[in-house]
Amino acid sequence: MTTKKLHILLIEDNPGDVRLIQEMLGKVKKEYSLEHAGTLAEGLDKLSKGLFDVTLLDMNLPDSSGIDSIPEIKKISPKIPIVMLTGFDDEETAVAALHLGVQDYLIKDRIDRTLLLRSLRYSIERKRTLDALVESEEKYKSLVDNALTGVYKTNLDGDILFANHALTEMLEYESPEELMSLRAFSLYRTPEERNNLIGTLQKTGKVTNYEMEAVTKTGKPKNLLLSLTLIGDVISGMIIDITDRKRMEETIKHQAFHDILTGLPNRLLFLDHLVLALKQASRDHHMVAVMYLDLDNFKEINDSLGHASGDELLTAVAQRLKTCLRDSDTIARLGGDEYCILLSKTDSEDDITVIAKKTILAFRQPFVIDDHTIHTSTSIGISLYPSDGNDPEALIKNADMAMYNAKKRGKNNCQFYNPAMNTRALERMKLTNSMRRGIKSGELVLHYQPQVSLDTGKVRYAEALVRWQNPETGMLAPMQFIPLAEESGLISEIDEWVLRTACAQNREWQKAGYSEICVMVNLSPRHFQRPDFMETVSDILEETGLPSQSLGIEITERTVMKDIELTIPSLTKLSKTGVRFCIDDFGVGYSSLNYLKKLPVQMLKIDKSFILGLSSDPDYKTITNAIINLAHSLKLKVVAEGVENEDQLAFLQILRCDEAQGFHFSRPVPADEFVRFLQ
Ligand code: C2E
Ligand code: MG
Ligand code: MG
């Protein structure tokens, strides 16, 4: 291995000493070069120009004395090591020089060549190592200082020995020094928390991913994640701020258990609370109530004002419901316009009734949404633990069923569940299923009831009335299955079947020579409002070959008046083809007389309740008279329905009613019997 040539600068004013050094080094010129300066100034000048590996510095120079030269030299060449040359009695000063960064010192009288060379080489090596160390430490320091992670050191006693900028900022202190003036304990929620942590640390030497809550200087809570190691009595730690992450986690958790629109608990959380409440109730022997709420006219509001307003209403309802309840009660939105309330501790049905009534009353005050004043109400069903069910699902289902019952009782009221509801619901489901089968397997039959002209005594109209020949229960009247069919949607199939069968039957009669008859078919509102209603009617007429003048359609007031503006165009179109329209059950609905004029109807059928009441209540005479006069003034024919006896018939004749229908003439009968009646 070849050693690098050393360039030495000797700053020495004593010519004798200079010579001595030169002589010592002279023999190995290849390995050393020596330059000489007689004063500090000259030395500094040379240093600023030349490249030296080491400076040999005499303690006493003409222009500087003692250790004063050292900082001057370091200023010019901080990286070049210095070896001091001192006198025998100057050793104390030499030690001070070491503290100022001099690498070594040599006592002039005692130098020999070996010592000199070794000291020079050694100084250079030491300086290099030291510089590297300083450099690496600086790098490390800036790394720690600029790290995004908080870095700190404390001792077991709680003195904070070091804190970097990231930690300082994290905890909102002005400077690392300010933070370091605190005690480590004060950053924990309680001193015990730190003690416990240190306990673990002393056992294991290391703790990773320890989550803690700290408070910043300004009092903000922070979630921190710590990793710590203990060496000796020094704890080194790294801290990450996970406050945002925690918040995000909480949000996600919140969203999983809450309804985004209203912020209320969702079904999942409701079930959770209910399970808990039931456990407590079974232990403490008290009641739990589940209230199921549904807004009464939400669909209409949503359709007319738009979904955004609908959403706002749902939120406003949530707010209002909260005001009716205690903090311990849970209110959840189950979806749509349905809410569920859990009264977890109740002792009497009376208390629950009070809360339910208070809730219903809370809807009296209208809601104001986007400048619209919205009136809505709610129907409430209530089920109780333990009487109505032991598990959450059963309680919710039964409360729902009770709510359904509240709706049927005219909405805007509350109903407690009773087991009969369940039986009824089950029966309805069974009936719907067997109706679905029955329609397919041809169990429906049509009966016809004649309508007699009071002028001529002739039959010009036959009302088709559906029956269900149910194999299990026998013949069912329409009122026993039509409402259920309307609810389940099966009504469209029924009405279409009736329409087709009645048209085909009438065509048969016409072929048999009874060409005068117009068959009247009852259509439910559900079917009537279908967009393809018109087409269905024309298709069936075409299919059966019945002239359109031989078909009449009976619709109730309720049906025409709903969405009247939509109804008029399709009615008009169909009426232009010759199909007749008759308003059925007139007088019990709420027809606007104005619309009566606009509608393309040819007939009014007075509701049978008026006719049946004619003999007992004089008011009915007045009403019947008024209806007949009204119809005539609008150029409409009047039919009286439910004529059961001679007196009623006589009275209607006096009032100049046009047509009559009722048991007095004939009950609704099968088609063949109807023909016999005609004969
Ligand atoms: P509606 O259209 O008002 O039919 C007249 C009802 O009065 C029939 O009852 C008929 O049997 C009954 N009636 C006739 N004369 C008298 C009488 O002198 N005294 C008494 N007390 N009643 C009499 P029905 O057949 O039970 O039908 C009841 C209702 O069911 C009908 O009222 C109609 O709204 C509906 N309906 C009947 N068939 C159909 C149908 O095919 N489709 C639809 N959607 N509804 C139908
Ligand atoms: Mg009718
Ligand atoms: Mg009627």
Short mmCIF file of C-alpha atoms and ligand atoms in Angstrom, two decimals, residues 463 465 522 554 584-585 605 641, ligand 2:
data_model
loop_
_atom_site.label_atom_id
_atom_site.label_comp_id
_atom_site.label_asym_id
_atom_site.label_seq_id
_atom_site.Cartn_x
_atom_site.Cartn_y
_atom_site.Cartn_z
CA GLU A 463 -124.41 -4.15 -15.96
CA LEU A 465 -120.85 -7.66 -12.18
CA ASN A 522 -117.19 -1.41 -13.88
CA GLU A 554 -118.90 2.79 -15.20
CA ASP A 584 -121.43 5.31 -10.83
CA ASP A 585 -122.46 5.76 -7.19
CA LYS A 605 -126.13 6.51 -11.68
CA GLU A 641 -129.68 1.87 -8.73
MG MG B 2 -121.63 -0.22 -11.24
#
